[in-house]
Short mmCIF file of N, CA, C and O in Angstrom, two decimals:
data_model
loop_
_atom_site.label_atom_id
_atom_site.label_comp_id
_atom_site.label_asym_id
_atom_site.label_seq_id
_atom_site.Cartn_x
_atom_site.Cartn_y
_atom_site.Cartn_z
N MET A 1 5.32 -9.77 15.15
CA MET A 1 4.65 -9.12 14.03
C MET A 1 4.26 -10.18 12.99
O MET A 1 5.07 -11.01 12.61
N GLN A 2 3.03 -10.13 12.54
CA GLN A 2 2.52 -11.11 11.60
C GLN A 2 2.65 -10.54 10.17
O GLN A 2 2.34 -9.38 9.93
N VAL A 3 3.10 -11.35 9.24
CA VAL A 3 3.25 -10.95 7.85
C VAL A 3 2.06 -11.46 7.05
O VAL A 3 1.67 -12.63 7.18
N PHE A 4 1.49 -10.61 6.23
CA PHE A 4 0.34 -10.98 5.40
C PHE A 4 0.83 -11.79 4.20
O PHE A 4 1.72 -11.36 3.47
N THR A 5 0.24 -12.95 3.98
CA THR A 5 0.58 -13.76 2.81
C THR A 5 -0.70 -14.30 2.16
O THR A 5 -1.73 -14.41 2.82
N THR A 6 -0.61 -14.61 0.88
CA THR A 6 -1.69 -15.23 0.17
C THR A 6 -1.17 -16.52 -0.48
O THR A 6 0.04 -16.73 -0.56
N ASP A 7 -2.08 -17.34 -0.95
CA ASP A 7 -1.68 -18.60 -1.57
C ASP A 7 -1.10 -18.42 -2.95
O ASP A 7 -0.29 -19.21 -3.40
N ALA A 8 -1.56 -17.37 -3.66
CA ALA A 8 -1.10 -17.13 -5.03
C ALA A 8 -1.23 -15.64 -5.33
O ALA A 8 -1.90 -14.90 -4.59
N LYS A 9 -0.59 -15.21 -6.43
CA LYS A 9 -0.75 -13.83 -6.84
C LYS A 9 -0.68 -13.73 -8.35
O LYS A 9 -0.14 -14.61 -9.02
N ILE A 10 -1.30 -12.67 -8.87
CA ILE A 10 -1.26 -12.38 -10.28
C ILE A 10 -1.03 -10.89 -10.43
O ILE A 10 -1.67 -10.08 -9.74
N ASP A 11 -0.12 -10.51 -11.29
CA ASP A 11 0.21 -9.10 -11.54
C ASP A 11 -0.38 -8.72 -12.89
O ASP A 11 0.01 -9.26 -13.92
N LEU A 12 -1.31 -7.78 -12.86
CA LEU A 12 -2.02 -7.37 -14.07
C LEU A 12 -1.55 -6.02 -14.60
O LEU A 12 -2.18 -5.45 -15.52
N HIS A 13 -0.45 -5.50 -14.08
CA HIS A 13 0.10 -4.23 -14.57
C HIS A 13 0.35 -4.30 -16.08
O HIS A 13 0.84 -5.31 -16.57
N GLY A 14 0.00 -3.24 -16.78
CA GLY A 14 0.31 -3.14 -18.19
C GLY A 14 -0.69 -3.80 -19.10
O GLY A 14 -0.57 -3.68 -20.33
N PHE A 15 -1.67 -4.50 -18.58
CA PHE A 15 -2.68 -5.14 -19.41
C PHE A 15 -3.88 -4.22 -19.60
O PHE A 15 -4.20 -3.43 -18.69
N THR A 16 -4.54 -4.31 -20.72
CA THR A 16 -5.81 -3.61 -20.89
C THR A 16 -6.81 -4.27 -19.95
O THR A 16 -6.61 -5.43 -19.55
N PRO A 17 -7.88 -3.58 -19.58
CA PRO A 17 -8.86 -4.22 -18.71
C PRO A 17 -9.39 -5.54 -19.27
O PRO A 17 -9.54 -6.51 -18.54
N GLU A 18 -9.61 -5.60 -20.58
CA GLU A 18 -10.13 -6.83 -21.19
C GLU A 18 -9.13 -7.96 -21.06
O GLU A 18 -9.49 -9.09 -20.69
N ALA A 19 -7.87 -7.70 -21.36
CA ALA A 19 -6.82 -8.73 -21.28
C ALA A 19 -6.59 -9.15 -19.82
O ALA A 19 -6.39 -10.33 -19.54
N ALA A 20 -6.65 -8.19 -18.92
CA ALA A 20 -6.43 -8.49 -17.49
C ALA A 20 -7.55 -9.40 -16.97
O ALA A 20 -7.28 -10.37 -16.28
N LEU A 21 -8.79 -9.06 -17.29
CA LEU A 21 -9.91 -9.86 -16.83
C LEU A 21 -9.88 -11.25 -17.45
O LEU A 21 -10.25 -12.24 -16.79
N TYR A 22 -9.45 -11.37 -18.69
CA TYR A 22 -9.32 -12.67 -19.33
C TYR A 22 -8.33 -13.55 -18.57
O TYR A 22 -8.63 -14.70 -18.25
N ARG A 23 -7.15 -12.98 -18.26
CA ARG A 23 -6.14 -13.73 -17.51
C ARG A 23 -6.63 -14.12 -16.13
O ARG A 23 -6.44 -15.24 -15.68
N LEU A 24 -7.28 -13.17 -15.45
CA LEU A 24 -7.79 -13.42 -14.11
C LEU A 24 -8.86 -14.51 -14.13
O LEU A 24 -8.83 -15.44 -13.30
N GLU A 25 -9.77 -14.43 -15.06
CA GLU A 25 -10.84 -15.41 -15.16
C GLU A 25 -10.28 -16.80 -15.45
O GLU A 25 -10.70 -17.81 -14.85
N ARG A 26 -9.33 -16.90 -16.38
CA ARG A 26 -8.73 -18.19 -16.72
C ARG A 26 -8.06 -18.81 -15.50
O ARG A 26 -8.17 -20.01 -15.24
N LEU A 27 -7.33 -17.99 -14.72
CA LEU A 27 -6.66 -18.49 -13.53
C LEU A 27 -7.67 -19.02 -12.52
O LEU A 27 -7.52 -20.12 -11.98
N CYS A 28 -8.73 -18.26 -12.27
CA CYS A 28 -9.73 -18.67 -11.30
C CYS A 28 -10.50 -19.88 -11.77
O CYS A 28 -10.85 -20.75 -10.97
N GLU A 29 -10.78 -19.98 -13.06
CA GLU A 29 -11.52 -21.11 -13.61
C GLU A 29 -10.71 -22.40 -13.60
O GLU A 29 -11.27 -23.48 -13.68
N SER A 30 -9.39 -22.29 -13.53
CA SER A 30 -8.55 -23.49 -13.59
C SER A 30 -8.81 -24.43 -12.43
O SER A 30 -8.50 -25.62 -12.49
N GLY A 31 -9.37 -23.90 -11.34
CA GLY A 31 -9.71 -24.73 -10.19
C GLY A 31 -8.54 -24.95 -9.23
O GLY A 31 -8.73 -25.45 -8.13
N SER A 32 -7.35 -24.53 -9.64
CA SER A 32 -6.18 -24.76 -8.80
C SER A 32 -6.18 -23.91 -7.54
O SER A 32 -5.45 -24.20 -6.59
N LEU A 33 -7.00 -22.87 -7.50
CA LEU A 33 -7.03 -21.97 -6.35
C LEU A 33 -8.28 -22.12 -5.51
O LEU A 33 -8.49 -21.36 -4.57
N ARG A 34 -9.12 -23.10 -5.81
CA ARG A 34 -10.36 -23.28 -5.06
C ARG A 34 -10.07 -23.42 -3.57
O ARG A 34 -9.23 -24.21 -3.15
N GLY A 35 -10.71 -22.59 -2.77
CA GLY A 35 -10.50 -22.63 -1.32
C GLY A 35 -9.28 -21.87 -0.86
O GLY A 35 -8.91 -21.96 0.30
N LYS A 36 -8.66 -21.11 -1.76
CA LYS A 36 -7.43 -20.40 -1.43
C LYS A 36 -7.60 -18.91 -1.66
O LYS A 36 -8.62 -18.44 -2.14
N SER A 37 -6.55 -18.16 -1.33
CA SER A 37 -6.55 -16.71 -1.52
C SER A 37 -5.66 -16.34 -2.69
O SER A 37 -4.65 -16.97 -2.96
N LEU A 38 -6.07 -15.29 -3.41
CA LEU A 38 -5.35 -14.80 -4.57
C LEU A 38 -5.13 -13.31 -4.43
O LEU A 38 -6.08 -12.53 -4.31
N LEU A 39 -3.87 -12.89 -4.43
CA LEU A 39 -3.52 -11.48 -4.42
C LEU A 39 -3.49 -10.98 -5.86
O LEU A 39 -2.72 -11.48 -6.68
N VAL A 40 -4.37 -10.02 -6.15
CA VAL A 40 -4.45 -9.44 -7.49
C VAL A 40 -3.77 -8.07 -7.43
O VAL A 40 -4.22 -7.18 -6.71
N ILE A 41 -2.68 -7.91 -8.16
CA ILE A 41 -1.96 -6.65 -8.21
C ILE A 41 -2.41 -5.94 -9.48
O ILE A 41 -2.14 -6.40 -10.59
N HIS A 42 -3.14 -4.85 -9.32
CA HIS A 42 -3.69 -4.12 -10.46
C HIS A 42 -3.16 -2.69 -10.54
O HIS A 42 -3.36 -2.00 -11.52
N GLY A 43 -2.47 -2.22 -9.50
CA GLY A 43 -1.97 -0.88 -9.49
C GLY A 43 -3.06 0.13 -9.11
O GLY A 43 -4.23 -0.22 -9.01
N GLN A 44 -2.61 1.37 -8.91
CA GLN A 44 -3.57 2.41 -8.52
C GLN A 44 -3.98 3.27 -9.70
O GLN A 44 -5.14 3.33 -10.03
N GLY A 45 -3.03 3.92 -10.32
CA GLY A 45 -3.32 4.75 -11.51
C GLY A 45 -4.58 5.56 -11.37
O GLY A 45 -4.83 6.21 -10.35
N HIS A 46 -5.40 5.48 -12.40
CA HIS A 46 -6.70 6.20 -12.40
C HIS A 46 -7.81 5.34 -11.81
O HIS A 46 -8.95 5.78 -11.75
N GLY A 47 -7.50 4.10 -11.44
CA GLY A 47 -8.48 3.24 -10.82
C GLY A 47 -9.35 2.45 -11.78
O GLY A 47 -10.24 1.71 -11.35
N ILE A 48 -9.09 2.58 -13.07
CA ILE A 48 -9.93 1.90 -14.06
C ILE A 48 -9.79 0.39 -13.94
O ILE A 48 -10.81 -0.33 -13.83
N LEU A 49 -8.57 -0.12 -13.92
CA LEU A 49 -8.37 -1.56 -13.82
C LEU A 49 -8.81 -2.08 -12.45
O LEU A 49 -9.46 -3.13 -12.36
N ARG A 50 -8.50 -1.34 -11.41
CA ARG A 50 -8.94 -1.72 -10.05
C ARG A 50 -10.46 -1.90 -10.01
O ARG A 50 -10.97 -2.91 -9.52
N ASP A 51 -11.17 -0.93 -10.53
CA ASP A 51 -12.64 -0.98 -10.53
C ASP A 51 -13.17 -2.16 -11.33
O ASP A 51 -14.11 -2.84 -10.91
N LYS A 52 -12.58 -2.41 -12.48
CA LYS A 52 -13.03 -3.52 -13.34
C LYS A 52 -12.77 -4.86 -12.65
O LYS A 52 -13.62 -5.75 -12.67
N VAL A 53 -11.58 -5.00 -12.04
CA VAL A 53 -11.23 -6.24 -11.34
C VAL A 53 -12.20 -6.48 -10.18
O VAL A 53 -12.73 -7.59 -10.01
N ARG A 54 -12.44 -5.47 -9.39
CA ARG A 54 -13.33 -5.63 -8.23
C ARG A 54 -14.77 -5.89 -8.65
O ARG A 54 -15.48 -6.68 -8.01
N GLN A 55 -15.21 -5.24 -9.72
CA GLN A 55 -16.57 -5.50 -10.21
C GLN A 55 -16.70 -6.93 -10.71
O GLN A 55 -17.69 -7.60 -10.44
N TRP A 56 -15.66 -7.39 -11.42
CA TRP A 56 -15.67 -8.78 -11.88
C TRP A 56 -15.76 -9.72 -10.68
O TRP A 56 -16.51 -10.70 -10.71
N GLY A 57 -15.00 -9.44 -9.63
CA GLY A 57 -15.02 -10.27 -8.42
C GLY A 57 -16.38 -10.32 -7.76
O GLY A 57 -16.82 -11.38 -7.31
N LYS A 58 -17.06 -9.19 -7.73
CA LYS A 58 -18.39 -9.14 -7.13
C LYS A 58 -19.40 -9.95 -7.93
O LYS A 58 -20.32 -10.52 -7.36
N GLU A 59 -19.23 -9.99 -9.24
CA GLU A 59 -20.18 -10.68 -10.11
C GLU A 59 -19.85 -12.16 -10.30
O GLU A 59 -20.71 -12.93 -10.75
N SER A 60 -18.65 -12.56 -9.95
CA SER A 60 -18.22 -13.94 -10.19
C SER A 60 -18.69 -14.88 -9.09
O SER A 60 -18.56 -14.58 -7.90
N ARG A 61 -19.20 -16.03 -9.49
CA ARG A 61 -19.62 -17.03 -8.53
C ARG A 61 -18.42 -17.72 -7.88
O ARG A 61 -18.55 -18.37 -6.84
N MET A 62 -17.24 -17.60 -8.49
CA MET A 62 -16.04 -18.25 -7.98
C MET A 62 -15.47 -17.53 -6.77
O MET A 62 -14.81 -18.14 -5.93
N ILE A 63 -15.74 -16.24 -6.66
CA ILE A 63 -15.15 -15.42 -5.59
C ILE A 63 -16.08 -15.40 -4.39
O ILE A 63 -17.24 -14.97 -4.48
N LYS A 64 -15.57 -15.86 -3.27
CA LYS A 64 -16.38 -15.93 -2.05
C LYS A 64 -16.27 -14.68 -1.18
O LYS A 64 -17.20 -14.30 -0.47
N LYS A 65 -15.10 -14.04 -1.23
CA LYS A 65 -14.87 -12.86 -0.39
C LYS A 65 -13.85 -11.97 -1.10
O LYS A 65 -12.94 -12.46 -1.77
N ILE A 66 -14.00 -10.64 -0.93
CA ILE A 66 -13.09 -9.67 -1.55
C ILE A 66 -12.54 -8.77 -0.44
O ILE A 66 -13.31 -8.22 0.36
N TRP A 67 -11.23 -8.62 -0.45
CA TRP A 67 -10.57 -7.68 0.48
C TRP A 67 -9.89 -6.59 -0.32
O TRP A 67 -8.82 -6.81 -0.90
N PRO A 68 -10.49 -5.38 -0.38
CA PRO A 68 -9.80 -4.26 -1.01
C PRO A 68 -8.57 -3.88 -0.17
O PRO A 68 -8.67 -3.74 1.05
N GLY A 69 -7.44 -3.70 -0.83
CA GLY A 69 -6.20 -3.42 -0.11
C GLY A 69 -6.24 -2.24 0.81
O GLY A 69 -5.71 -2.27 1.91
N GLU A 70 -6.89 -1.16 0.37
CA GLU A 70 -6.91 0.05 1.19
C GLU A 70 -7.81 -0.09 2.41
O GLU A 70 -7.58 0.56 3.43
N GLU A 71 -8.83 -0.93 2.35
CA GLU A 71 -9.72 -1.11 3.49
C GLU A 71 -9.16 -2.03 4.54
O GLU A 71 -9.51 -1.94 5.72
N TYR A 72 -8.28 -2.96 4.11
CA TYR A 72 -7.70 -3.92 5.05
C TYR A 72 -6.23 -3.63 5.35
O TYR A 72 -5.54 -4.44 5.92
N PHE A 73 -5.78 -2.45 4.93
CA PHE A 73 -4.41 -1.99 5.19
C PHE A 73 -3.38 -3.01 4.71
O PHE A 73 -2.43 -3.32 5.44
N LEU A 74 -3.60 -3.56 3.54
CA LEU A 74 -2.68 -4.55 2.99
C LEU A 74 -1.48 -3.86 2.34
O LEU A 74 -1.60 -2.74 1.87
N PRO A 75 -0.35 -4.54 2.29
CA PRO A 75 0.80 -3.99 1.56
C PRO A 75 0.37 -3.78 0.10
O PRO A 75 -0.16 -4.67 -0.54
N GLY A 76 0.57 -2.58 -0.40
CA GLY A 76 0.12 -2.25 -1.75
C GLY A 76 -1.11 -1.39 -1.74
O GLY A 76 -1.48 -0.80 -2.76
N GLY A 77 -1.77 -1.28 -0.58
CA GLY A 77 -2.93 -0.39 -0.43
C GLY A 77 -3.96 -0.55 -1.54
O GLY A 77 -4.38 -1.66 -1.84
N GLY A 78 -4.35 0.57 -2.14
CA GLY A 78 -5.37 0.57 -3.19
C GLY A 78 -4.93 -0.05 -4.48
O GLY A 78 -5.74 -0.19 -5.40
N GLY A 79 -3.69 -0.47 -4.56
CA GLY A 79 -3.18 -1.10 -5.78
C GLY A 79 -3.34 -2.61 -5.79
O GLY A 79 -2.91 -3.26 -6.74
N VAL A 80 -3.94 -3.15 -4.74
CA VAL A 80 -4.11 -4.62 -4.66
C VAL A 80 -5.51 -4.96 -4.16
O VAL A 80 -6.16 -4.16 -3.47
N THR A 81 -5.94 -6.15 -4.50
CA THR A 81 -7.20 -6.72 -4.02
C THR A 81 -6.94 -8.19 -3.75
O THR A 81 -6.23 -8.82 -4.53
N VAL A 82 -7.49 -8.71 -2.69
CA VAL A 82 -7.38 -10.14 -2.40
C VAL A 82 -8.74 -10.78 -2.62
O VAL A 82 -9.75 -10.30 -2.10
N PHE A 83 -8.74 -11.84 -3.41
CA PHE A 83 -9.93 -12.65 -3.63
C PHE A 83 -9.77 -13.96 -2.88
O PHE A 83 -8.71 -14.56 -2.88
N TYR A 84 -10.86 -14.39 -2.24
CA TYR A 84 -10.90 -15.71 -1.62
C TYR A 84 -11.84 -16.57 -2.46
O TYR A 84 -12.98 -16.19 -2.67
N LEU A 85 -11.33 -17.67 -2.95
CA LEU A 85 -12.07 -18.54 -3.85
C LEU A 85 -12.63 -19.75 -3.12
O LEU A 85 -12.03 -20.26 -2.22
#
């Protein structure tokens, strides 16, 4: 059995969408994750933060690929997204 792993992760629970996106953008801009995968834990809730995070990923030039947790059957389901930088 293969275990799913990423190179890094960030937990955005409890942050407002603005604060969460600020933290996410700063991490991605640091360059330390270039060419790597990032597990973004945003939770499920009402989907507001999930939608904002995924929209930011689609618009960002830093993000090469997005894996929504529920579509790729990742641990955490709809509460996680993986970005490939």
